[in-house]
Coordinates of N, CA and C in Angstrom, one line a residue:
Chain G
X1277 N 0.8 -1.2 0.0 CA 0.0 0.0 0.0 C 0.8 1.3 0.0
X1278 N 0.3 2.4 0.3 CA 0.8 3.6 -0.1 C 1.7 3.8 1.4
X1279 N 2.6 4.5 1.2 CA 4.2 4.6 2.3 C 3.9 5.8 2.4
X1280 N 4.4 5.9 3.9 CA 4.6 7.3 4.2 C 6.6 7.1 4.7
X1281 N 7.3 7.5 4.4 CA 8.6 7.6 5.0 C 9.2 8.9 5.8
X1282 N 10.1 8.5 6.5 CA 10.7 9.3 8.1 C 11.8 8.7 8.2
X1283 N 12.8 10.0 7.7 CA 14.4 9.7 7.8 C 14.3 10.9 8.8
X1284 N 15.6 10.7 10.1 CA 15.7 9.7 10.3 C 15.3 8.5 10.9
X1285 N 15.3 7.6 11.6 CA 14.5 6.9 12.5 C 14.9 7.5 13.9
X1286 N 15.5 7.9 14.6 CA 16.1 8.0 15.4 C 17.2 9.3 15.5
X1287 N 17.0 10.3 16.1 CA 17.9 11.5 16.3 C 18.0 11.8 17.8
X1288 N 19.2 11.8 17.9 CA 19.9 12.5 19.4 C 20.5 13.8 19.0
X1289 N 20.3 14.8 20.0 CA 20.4 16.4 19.9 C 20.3 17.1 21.2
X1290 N 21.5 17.9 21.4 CA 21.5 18.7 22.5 C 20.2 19.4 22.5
X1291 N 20.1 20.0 24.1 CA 19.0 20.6 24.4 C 19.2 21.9 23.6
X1292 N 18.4 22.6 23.3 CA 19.1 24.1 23.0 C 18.9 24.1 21.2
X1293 N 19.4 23.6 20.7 CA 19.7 22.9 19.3 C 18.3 23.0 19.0
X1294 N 18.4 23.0 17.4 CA 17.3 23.1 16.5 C 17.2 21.6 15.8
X1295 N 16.2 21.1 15.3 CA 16.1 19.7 15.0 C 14.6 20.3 13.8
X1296 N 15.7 19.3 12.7 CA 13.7 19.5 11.8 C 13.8 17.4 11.5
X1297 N 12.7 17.3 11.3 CA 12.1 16.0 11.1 C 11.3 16.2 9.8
X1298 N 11.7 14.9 9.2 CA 11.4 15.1 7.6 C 10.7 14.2 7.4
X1299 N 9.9 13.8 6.2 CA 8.5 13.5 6.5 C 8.0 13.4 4.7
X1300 N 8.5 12.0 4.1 CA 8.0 11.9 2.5 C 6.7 11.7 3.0
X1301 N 5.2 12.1 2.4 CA 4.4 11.7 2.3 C 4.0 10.9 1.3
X1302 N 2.7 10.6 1.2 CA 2.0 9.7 -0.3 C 2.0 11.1 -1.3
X1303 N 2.5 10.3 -2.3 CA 2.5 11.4 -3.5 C 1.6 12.3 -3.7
X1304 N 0.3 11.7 -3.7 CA -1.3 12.6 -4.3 C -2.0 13.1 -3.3
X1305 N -1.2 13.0 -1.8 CA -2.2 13.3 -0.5 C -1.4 15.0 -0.9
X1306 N -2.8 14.9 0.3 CA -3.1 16.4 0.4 C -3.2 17.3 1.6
X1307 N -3.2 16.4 2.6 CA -3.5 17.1 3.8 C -2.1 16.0 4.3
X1308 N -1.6 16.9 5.8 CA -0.7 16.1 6.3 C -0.5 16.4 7.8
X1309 N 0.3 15.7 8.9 CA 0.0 15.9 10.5 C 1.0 15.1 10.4
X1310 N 1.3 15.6 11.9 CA 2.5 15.4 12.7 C 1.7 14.9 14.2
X1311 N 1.9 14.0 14.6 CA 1.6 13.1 16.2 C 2.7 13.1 16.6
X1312 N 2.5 13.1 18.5 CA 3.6 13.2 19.0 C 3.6 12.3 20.3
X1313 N 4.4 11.2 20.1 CA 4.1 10.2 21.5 C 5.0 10.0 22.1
X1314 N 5.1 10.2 23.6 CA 6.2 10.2 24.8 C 5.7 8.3 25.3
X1315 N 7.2 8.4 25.7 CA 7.2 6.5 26.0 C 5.8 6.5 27.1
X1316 N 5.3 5.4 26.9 CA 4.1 5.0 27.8 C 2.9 5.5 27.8
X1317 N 2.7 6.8 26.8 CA 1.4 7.4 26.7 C 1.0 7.1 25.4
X1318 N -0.2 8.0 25.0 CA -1.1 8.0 24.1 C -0.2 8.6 22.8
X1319 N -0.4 8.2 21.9 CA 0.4 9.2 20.8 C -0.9 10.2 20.4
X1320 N -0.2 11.5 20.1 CA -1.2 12.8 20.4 C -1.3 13.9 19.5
X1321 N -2.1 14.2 18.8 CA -2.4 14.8 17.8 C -1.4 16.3 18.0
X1322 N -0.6 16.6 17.3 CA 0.2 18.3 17.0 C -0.5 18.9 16.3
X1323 N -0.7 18.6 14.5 CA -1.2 19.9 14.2 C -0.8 19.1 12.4
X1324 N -2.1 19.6 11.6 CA -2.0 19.0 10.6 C -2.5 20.1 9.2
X1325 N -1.6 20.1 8.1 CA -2.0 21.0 7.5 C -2.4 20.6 6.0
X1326 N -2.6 21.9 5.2 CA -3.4 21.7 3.6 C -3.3 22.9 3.2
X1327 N -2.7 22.9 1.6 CA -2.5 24.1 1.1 C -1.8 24.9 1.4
X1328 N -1.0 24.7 2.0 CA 0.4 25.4 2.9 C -0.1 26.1 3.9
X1329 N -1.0 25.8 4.6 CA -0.9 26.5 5.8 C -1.5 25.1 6.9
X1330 N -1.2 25.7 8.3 CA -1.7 25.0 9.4 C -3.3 24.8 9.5
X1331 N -3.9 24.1 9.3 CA -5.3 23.9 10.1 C -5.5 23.9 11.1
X1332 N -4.9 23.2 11.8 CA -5.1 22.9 13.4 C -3.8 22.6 13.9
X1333 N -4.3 23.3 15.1 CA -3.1 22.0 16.5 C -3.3 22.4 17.3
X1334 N -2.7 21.7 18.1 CA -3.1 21.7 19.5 C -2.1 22.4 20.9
X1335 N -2.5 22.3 21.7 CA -2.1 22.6 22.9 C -0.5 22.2 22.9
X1336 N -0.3 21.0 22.0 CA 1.3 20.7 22.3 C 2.0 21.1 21.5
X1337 N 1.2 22.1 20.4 CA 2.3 22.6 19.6 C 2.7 23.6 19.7
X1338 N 4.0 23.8 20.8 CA 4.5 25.1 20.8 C 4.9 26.3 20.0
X1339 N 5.2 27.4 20.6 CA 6.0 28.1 19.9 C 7.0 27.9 19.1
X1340 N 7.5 27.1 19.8 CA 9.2 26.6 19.2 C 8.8 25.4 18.0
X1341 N 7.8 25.4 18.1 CA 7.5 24.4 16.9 C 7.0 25.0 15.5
X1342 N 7.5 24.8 14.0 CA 6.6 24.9 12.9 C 7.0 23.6 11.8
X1343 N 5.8 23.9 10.8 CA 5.9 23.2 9.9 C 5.3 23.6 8.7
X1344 N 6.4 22.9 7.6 CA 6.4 23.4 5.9 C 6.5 22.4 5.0
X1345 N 5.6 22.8 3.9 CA 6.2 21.6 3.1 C 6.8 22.4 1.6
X1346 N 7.8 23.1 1.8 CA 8.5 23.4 0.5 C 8.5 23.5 -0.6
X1347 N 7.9 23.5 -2.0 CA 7.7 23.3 -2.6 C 7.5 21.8 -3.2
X1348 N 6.5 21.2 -2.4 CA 6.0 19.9 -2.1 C 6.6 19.1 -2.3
X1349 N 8.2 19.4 -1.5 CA 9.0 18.4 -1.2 C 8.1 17.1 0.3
X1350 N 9.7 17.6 1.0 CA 9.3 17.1 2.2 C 8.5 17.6 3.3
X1351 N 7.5 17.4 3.8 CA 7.0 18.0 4.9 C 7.9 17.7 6.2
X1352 N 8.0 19.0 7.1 CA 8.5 18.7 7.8 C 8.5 19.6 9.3
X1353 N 9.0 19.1 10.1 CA 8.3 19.7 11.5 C 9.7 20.1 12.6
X1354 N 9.9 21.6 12.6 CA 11.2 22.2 12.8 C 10.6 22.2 14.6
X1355 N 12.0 22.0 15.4 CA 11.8 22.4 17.2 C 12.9 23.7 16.6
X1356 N 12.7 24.6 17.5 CA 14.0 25.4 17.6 C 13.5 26.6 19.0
X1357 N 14.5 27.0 20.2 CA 15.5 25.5 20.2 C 14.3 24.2 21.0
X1358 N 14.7 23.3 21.1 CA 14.5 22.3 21.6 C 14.4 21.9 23.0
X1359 N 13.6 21.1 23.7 CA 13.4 20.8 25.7 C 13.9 19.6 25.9
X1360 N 14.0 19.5 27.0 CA 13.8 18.3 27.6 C 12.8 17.4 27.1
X1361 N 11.7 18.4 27.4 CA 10.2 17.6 27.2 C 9.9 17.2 25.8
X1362 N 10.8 17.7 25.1 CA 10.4 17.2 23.4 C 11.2 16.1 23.1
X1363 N 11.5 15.6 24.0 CA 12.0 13.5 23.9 C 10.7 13.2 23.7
X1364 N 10.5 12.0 22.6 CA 9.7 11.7 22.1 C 9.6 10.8 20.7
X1365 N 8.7 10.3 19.9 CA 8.8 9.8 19.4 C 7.8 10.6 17.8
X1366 N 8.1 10.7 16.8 CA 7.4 11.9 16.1 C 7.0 11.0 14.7
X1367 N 5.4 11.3 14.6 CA 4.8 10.4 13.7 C 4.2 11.4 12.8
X1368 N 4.5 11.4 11.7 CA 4.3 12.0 10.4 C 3.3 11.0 9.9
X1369 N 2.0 11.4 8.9 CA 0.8 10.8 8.2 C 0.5 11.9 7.2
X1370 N -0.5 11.2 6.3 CA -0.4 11.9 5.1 C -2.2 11.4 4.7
X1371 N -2.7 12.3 4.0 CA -4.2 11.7 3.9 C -4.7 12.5 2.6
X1372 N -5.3 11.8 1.8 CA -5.7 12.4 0.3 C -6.7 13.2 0.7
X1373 N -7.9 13.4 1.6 CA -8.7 14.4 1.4 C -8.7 14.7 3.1
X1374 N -9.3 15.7 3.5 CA -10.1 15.8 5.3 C -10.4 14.8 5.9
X1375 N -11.2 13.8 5.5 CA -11.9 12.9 5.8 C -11.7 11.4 5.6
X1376 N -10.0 11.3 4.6 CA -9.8 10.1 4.0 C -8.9 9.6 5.4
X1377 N -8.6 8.2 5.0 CA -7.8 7.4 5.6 C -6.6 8.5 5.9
X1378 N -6.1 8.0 7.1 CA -4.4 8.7 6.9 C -3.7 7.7 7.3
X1379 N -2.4 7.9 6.2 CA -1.3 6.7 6.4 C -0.5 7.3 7.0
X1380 N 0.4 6.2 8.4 CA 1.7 6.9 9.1 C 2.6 6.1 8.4
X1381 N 3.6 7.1 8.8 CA 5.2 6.3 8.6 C 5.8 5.8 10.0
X1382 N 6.4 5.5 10.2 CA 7.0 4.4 11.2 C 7.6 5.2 12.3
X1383 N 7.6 6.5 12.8 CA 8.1 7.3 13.2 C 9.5 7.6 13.4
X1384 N 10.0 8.8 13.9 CA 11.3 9.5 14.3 C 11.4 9.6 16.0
X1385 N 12.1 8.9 16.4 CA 12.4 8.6 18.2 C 13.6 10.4 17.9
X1386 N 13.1 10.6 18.9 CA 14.2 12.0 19.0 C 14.2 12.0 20.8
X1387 N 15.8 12.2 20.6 CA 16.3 12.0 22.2 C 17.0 13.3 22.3
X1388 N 16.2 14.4 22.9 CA 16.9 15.7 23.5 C 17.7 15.5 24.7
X1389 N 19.2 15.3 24.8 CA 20.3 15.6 25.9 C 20.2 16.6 26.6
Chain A
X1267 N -12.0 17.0 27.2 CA -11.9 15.8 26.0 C -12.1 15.0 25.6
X1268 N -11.8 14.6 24.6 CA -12.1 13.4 23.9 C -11.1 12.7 24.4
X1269 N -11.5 11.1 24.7 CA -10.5 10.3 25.5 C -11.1 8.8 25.0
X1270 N -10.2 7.7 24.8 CA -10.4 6.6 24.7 C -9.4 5.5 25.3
X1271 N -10.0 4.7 26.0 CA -9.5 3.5 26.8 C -9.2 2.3 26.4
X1272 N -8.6 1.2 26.4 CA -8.2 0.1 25.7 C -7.5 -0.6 26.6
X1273 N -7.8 -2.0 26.4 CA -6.7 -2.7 27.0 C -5.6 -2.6 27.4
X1274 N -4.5 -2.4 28.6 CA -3.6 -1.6 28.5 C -2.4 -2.8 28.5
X1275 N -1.2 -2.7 28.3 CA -0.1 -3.6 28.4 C -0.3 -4.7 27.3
X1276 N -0.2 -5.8 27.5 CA 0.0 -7.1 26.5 C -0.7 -7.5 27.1
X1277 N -1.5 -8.5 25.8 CA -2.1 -9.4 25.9 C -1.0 -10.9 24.9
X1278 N -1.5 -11.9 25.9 CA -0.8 -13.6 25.4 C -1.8 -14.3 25.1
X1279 N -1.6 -14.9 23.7 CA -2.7 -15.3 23.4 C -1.8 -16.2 22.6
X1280 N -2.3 -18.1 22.7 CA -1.6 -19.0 21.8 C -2.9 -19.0 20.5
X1281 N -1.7 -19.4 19.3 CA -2.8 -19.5 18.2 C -3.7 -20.4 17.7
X1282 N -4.7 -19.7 16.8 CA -6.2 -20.6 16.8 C -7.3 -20.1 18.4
X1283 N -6.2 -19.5 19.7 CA -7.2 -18.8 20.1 C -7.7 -17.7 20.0
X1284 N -8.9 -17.6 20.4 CA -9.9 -16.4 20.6 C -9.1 -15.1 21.0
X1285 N -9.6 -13.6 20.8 CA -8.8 -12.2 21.1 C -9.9 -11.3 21.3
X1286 N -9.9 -10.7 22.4 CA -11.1 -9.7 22.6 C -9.4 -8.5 23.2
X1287 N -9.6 -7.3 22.5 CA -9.1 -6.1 23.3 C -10.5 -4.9 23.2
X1288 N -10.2 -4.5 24.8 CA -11.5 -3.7 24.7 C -11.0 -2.5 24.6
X1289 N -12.1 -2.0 23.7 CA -12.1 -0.3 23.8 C -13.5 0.5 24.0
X1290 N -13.2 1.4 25.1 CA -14.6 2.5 25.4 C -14.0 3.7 25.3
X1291 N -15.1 4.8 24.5 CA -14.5 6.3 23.9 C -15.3 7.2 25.3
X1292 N -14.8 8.2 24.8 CA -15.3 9.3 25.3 C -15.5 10.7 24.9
X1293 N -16.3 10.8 24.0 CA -16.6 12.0 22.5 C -17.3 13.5 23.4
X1294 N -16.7 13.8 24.3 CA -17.7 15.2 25.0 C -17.7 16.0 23.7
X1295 N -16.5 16.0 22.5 CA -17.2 17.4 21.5 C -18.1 17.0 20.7
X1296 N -18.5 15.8 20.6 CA -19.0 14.8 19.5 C -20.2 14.0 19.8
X1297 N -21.7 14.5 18.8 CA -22.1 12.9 19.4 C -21.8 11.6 18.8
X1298 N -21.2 11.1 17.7 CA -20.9 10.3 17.0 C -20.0 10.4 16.2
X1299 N -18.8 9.8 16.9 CA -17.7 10.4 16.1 C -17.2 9.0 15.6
X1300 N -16.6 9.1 14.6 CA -15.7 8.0 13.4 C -14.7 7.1 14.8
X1301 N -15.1 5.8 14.3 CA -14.6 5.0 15.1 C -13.5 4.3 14.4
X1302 N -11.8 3.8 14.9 CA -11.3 3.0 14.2 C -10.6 1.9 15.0
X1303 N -10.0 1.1 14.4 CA -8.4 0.0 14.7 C -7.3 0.9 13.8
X1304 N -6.5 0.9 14.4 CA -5.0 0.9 14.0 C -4.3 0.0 14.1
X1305 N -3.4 -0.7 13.5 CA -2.2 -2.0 13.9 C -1.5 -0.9 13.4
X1306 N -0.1 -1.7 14.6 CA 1.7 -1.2 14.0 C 1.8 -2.6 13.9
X1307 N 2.7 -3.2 13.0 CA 3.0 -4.5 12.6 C 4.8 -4.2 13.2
X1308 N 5.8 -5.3 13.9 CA 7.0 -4.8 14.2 C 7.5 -4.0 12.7
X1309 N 8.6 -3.0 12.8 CA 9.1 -2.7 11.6 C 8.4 -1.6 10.8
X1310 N 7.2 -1.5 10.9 CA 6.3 -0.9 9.8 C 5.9 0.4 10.5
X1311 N 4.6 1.0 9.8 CA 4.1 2.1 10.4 C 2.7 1.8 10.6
X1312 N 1.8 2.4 11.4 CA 1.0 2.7 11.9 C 0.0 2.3 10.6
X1313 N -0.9 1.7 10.7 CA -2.2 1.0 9.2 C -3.4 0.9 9.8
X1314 N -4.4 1.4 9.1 CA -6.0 1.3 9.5 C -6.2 -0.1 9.8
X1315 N -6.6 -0.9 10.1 CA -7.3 -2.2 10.2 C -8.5 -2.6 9.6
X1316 N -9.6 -1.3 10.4 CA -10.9 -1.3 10.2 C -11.3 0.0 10.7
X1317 N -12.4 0.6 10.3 CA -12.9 1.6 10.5 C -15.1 1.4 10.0
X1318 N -15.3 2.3 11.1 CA -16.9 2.0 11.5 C -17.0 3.5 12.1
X1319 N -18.2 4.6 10.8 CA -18.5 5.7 11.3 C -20.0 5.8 11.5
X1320 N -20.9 4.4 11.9 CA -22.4 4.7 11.8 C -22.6 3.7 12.8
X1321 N -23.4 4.0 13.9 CA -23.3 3.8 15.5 C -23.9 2.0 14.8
X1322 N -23.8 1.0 15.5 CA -24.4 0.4 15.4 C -24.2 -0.8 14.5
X1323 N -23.2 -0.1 13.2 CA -22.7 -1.2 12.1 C -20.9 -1.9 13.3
X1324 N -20.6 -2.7 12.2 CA -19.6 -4.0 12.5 C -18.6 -3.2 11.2
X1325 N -17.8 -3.5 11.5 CA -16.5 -3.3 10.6 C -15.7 -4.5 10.6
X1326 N -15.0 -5.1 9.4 CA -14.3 -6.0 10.2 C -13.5 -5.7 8.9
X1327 N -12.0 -6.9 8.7 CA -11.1 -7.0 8.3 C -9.9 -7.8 8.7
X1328 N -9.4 -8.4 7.8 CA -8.7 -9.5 8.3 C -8.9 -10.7 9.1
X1329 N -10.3 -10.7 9.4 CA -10.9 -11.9 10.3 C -10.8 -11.1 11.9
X1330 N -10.5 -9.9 11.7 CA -10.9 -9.1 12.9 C -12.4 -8.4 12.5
X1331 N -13.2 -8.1 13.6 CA -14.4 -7.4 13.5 C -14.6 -6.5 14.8
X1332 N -15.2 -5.2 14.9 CA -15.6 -4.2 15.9 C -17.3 -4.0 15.5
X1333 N -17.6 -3.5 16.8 CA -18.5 -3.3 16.5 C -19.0 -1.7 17.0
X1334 N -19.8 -0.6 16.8 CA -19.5 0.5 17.1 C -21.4 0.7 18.0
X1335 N -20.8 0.5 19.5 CA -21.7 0.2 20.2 C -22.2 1.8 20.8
X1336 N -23.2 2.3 20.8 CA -23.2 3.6 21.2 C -24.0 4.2 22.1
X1337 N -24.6 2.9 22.7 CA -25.1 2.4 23.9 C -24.3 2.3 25.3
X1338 N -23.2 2.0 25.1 CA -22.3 1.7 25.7 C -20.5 2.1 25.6
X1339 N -21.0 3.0 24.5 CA -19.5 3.9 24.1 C -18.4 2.9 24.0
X1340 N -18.4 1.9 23.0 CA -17.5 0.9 23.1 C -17.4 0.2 21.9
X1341 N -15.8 -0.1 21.6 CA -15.6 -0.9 20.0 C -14.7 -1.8 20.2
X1342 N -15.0 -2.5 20.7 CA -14.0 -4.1 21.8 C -13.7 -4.7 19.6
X1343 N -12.5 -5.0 20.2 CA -11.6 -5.8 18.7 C -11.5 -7.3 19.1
X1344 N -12.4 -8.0 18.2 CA -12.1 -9.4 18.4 C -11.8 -10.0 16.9
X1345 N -10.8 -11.2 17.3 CA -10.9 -12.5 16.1 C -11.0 -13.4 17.0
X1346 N -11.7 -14.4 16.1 CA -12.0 -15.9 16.6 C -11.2 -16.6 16.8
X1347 N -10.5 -16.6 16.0 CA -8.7 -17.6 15.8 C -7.6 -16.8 15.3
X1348 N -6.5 -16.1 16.2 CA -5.7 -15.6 15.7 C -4.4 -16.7 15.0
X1349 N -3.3 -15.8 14.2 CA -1.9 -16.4 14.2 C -0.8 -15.7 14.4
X1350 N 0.1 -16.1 14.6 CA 1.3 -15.6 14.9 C 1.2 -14.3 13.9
X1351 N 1.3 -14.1 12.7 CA 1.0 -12.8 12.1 C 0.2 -11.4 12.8
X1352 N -0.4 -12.0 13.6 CA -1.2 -11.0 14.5 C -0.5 -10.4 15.6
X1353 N 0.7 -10.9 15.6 CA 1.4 -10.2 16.7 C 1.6 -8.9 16.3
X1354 N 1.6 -7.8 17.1 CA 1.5 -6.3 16.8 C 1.0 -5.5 18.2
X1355 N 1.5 -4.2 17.5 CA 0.4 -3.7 18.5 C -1.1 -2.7 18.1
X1356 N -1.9 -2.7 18.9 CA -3.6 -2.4 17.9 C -3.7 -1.2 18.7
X1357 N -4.3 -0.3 18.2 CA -4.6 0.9 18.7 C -5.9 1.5 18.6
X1358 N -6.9 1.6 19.3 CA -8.0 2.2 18.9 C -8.0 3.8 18.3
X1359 N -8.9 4.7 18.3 CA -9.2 5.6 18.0 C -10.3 6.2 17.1
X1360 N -10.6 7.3 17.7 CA -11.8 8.4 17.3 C -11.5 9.6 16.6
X1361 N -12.1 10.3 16.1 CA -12.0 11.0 15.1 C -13.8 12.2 14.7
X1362 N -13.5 13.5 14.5 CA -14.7 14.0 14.6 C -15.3 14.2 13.2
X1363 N -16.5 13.5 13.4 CA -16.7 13.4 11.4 C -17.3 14.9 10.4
X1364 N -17.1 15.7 11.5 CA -17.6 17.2 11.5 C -16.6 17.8 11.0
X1365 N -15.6 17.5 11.7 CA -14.5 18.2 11.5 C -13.9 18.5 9.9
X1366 N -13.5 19.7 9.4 CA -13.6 19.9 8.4 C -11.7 20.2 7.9
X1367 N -11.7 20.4 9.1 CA -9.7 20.5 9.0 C -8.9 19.6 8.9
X1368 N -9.4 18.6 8.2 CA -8.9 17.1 8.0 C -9.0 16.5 9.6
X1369 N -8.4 14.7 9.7 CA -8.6 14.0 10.0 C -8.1 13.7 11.6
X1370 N -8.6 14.8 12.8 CA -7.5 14.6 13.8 C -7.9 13.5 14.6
X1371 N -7.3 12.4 15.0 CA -7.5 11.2 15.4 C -7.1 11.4 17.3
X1372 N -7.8 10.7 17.9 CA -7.6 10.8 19.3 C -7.4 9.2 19.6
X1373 N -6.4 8.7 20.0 CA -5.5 7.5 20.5 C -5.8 7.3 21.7
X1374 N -6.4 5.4 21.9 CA -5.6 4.9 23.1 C -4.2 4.7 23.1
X1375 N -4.0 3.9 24.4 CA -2.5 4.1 24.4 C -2.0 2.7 23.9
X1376 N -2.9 1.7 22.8 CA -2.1 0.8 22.3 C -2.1 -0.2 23.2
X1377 N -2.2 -2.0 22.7 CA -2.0 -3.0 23.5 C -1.9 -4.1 22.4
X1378 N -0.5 -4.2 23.1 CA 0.5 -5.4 22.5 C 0.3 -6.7 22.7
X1379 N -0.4 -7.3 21.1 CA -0.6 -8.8 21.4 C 0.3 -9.5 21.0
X1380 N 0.6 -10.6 21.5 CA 1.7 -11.3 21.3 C 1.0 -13.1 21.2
X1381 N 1.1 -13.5 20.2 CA 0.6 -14.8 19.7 C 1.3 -15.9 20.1
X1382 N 1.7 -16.7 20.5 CA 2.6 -17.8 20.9 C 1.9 -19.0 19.6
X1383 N 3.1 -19.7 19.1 CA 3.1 -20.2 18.2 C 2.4 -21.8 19.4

């Protein structure tokens, strides 16, 4: 079926430091979101966009957080700088309309020092 | 909020047996909001299963079936006979079918079955 891919799997980064997470989606989708799951909880909706702008997010998506998708390259979801608290594991999905299925990718583990 | 519950931790299950994981929602912005399964298979990403957005119908897939109880705010995941391929972990979730800003899904926290050959 249709792949969503997340290079890299895994990123270690000082506190302070800027970190982007990249995020191929399905070719023909249209809308796209970023989840965000700490070990042992719920994985949790950030903030999901269309047409180059943000639709929504939530409560967890800080300041220090944005996202772009470049000339519909990669979508992708910048910390700058970075917490403690943004240890975590970061799930990128992709979905052809509002309302359609959305496919994840396998997620990005990111370990803030 | 919207909140949903599920079996928590692992379940052991040898195969050819039976699998019930339960799940019950909690839709305060919604009165009937899109119900789903998610599997992570090891290795892979995050995949629909099955999905059920009309109170009342069954969804099924792969020899899994839910049912979207709304009496009871509950979409318990059963197969009759699993196999080792079913090892994974399943994730419920909700979704507001109102919502017009695309698809924001509200997650349990996932429960890891593990099949014993």
């Amino acid at each position: 079926g249709p792949k969503v891919l997340q290079i890299p799997s895994h990123q270690i980064i000082d506190m302070g430091q800027m970190v982007t997470l990249n995020c191929d989606p399905v070719s023909n989708h249209l809308y796209f979101y970023w989840y965000k799951q700490i070990l042992g909880q719920q994985m949790e909706f950030l903030v999901n966009f269309y047409n180059g702008k943000v639709m929504e997010k939530s409560k967890l998506f800080k300041d220090q957080f944005s996202v772009e998708r470049p000339d519909g390259s990669y979508f992708t979801l910048k910390i700058q700088p970075t917490a403690l608290e943004d240890s975590a594991v970061y799930f990128c999905a992709s979905s052809l309309g509002g309302a359609e299925t959305l496919y994840f990718g396998s997620g990005t583990r990111l370990t803030v020092l | 909020g919207d909140s949903v519950t599920q079996t928590e931790g692992q379940v052991t299950v040898s195969e050819s047996k039976s699998l019930i994981i339960n799940c019950t929602y909690s839709a305060t912005s919604i009165a009937y909001p899109n119900l789903f399964w998610y599997v992570r298979y090891p290795g892979e990403g995050l995949q629909l299963l099955l999905k059920v957005i009309t109170a009342g119908q069954k969804g099924s897939s792969r020899g899994f079936e839910a049912t979207y109880n709304k009496e009871t705010t509950s979409f318990h995941l059963q197969k009759a006979s699993v196999q080792e391929s079913d090892s994974a972990v399943y994730y419920c979730a909700l979704s507001d079918r109102a919502n017009s800003a695309g698809n924001k899904l509200t997650f349990g926290i996932g429960t890891r079955v593990l099949v014993r050959p």
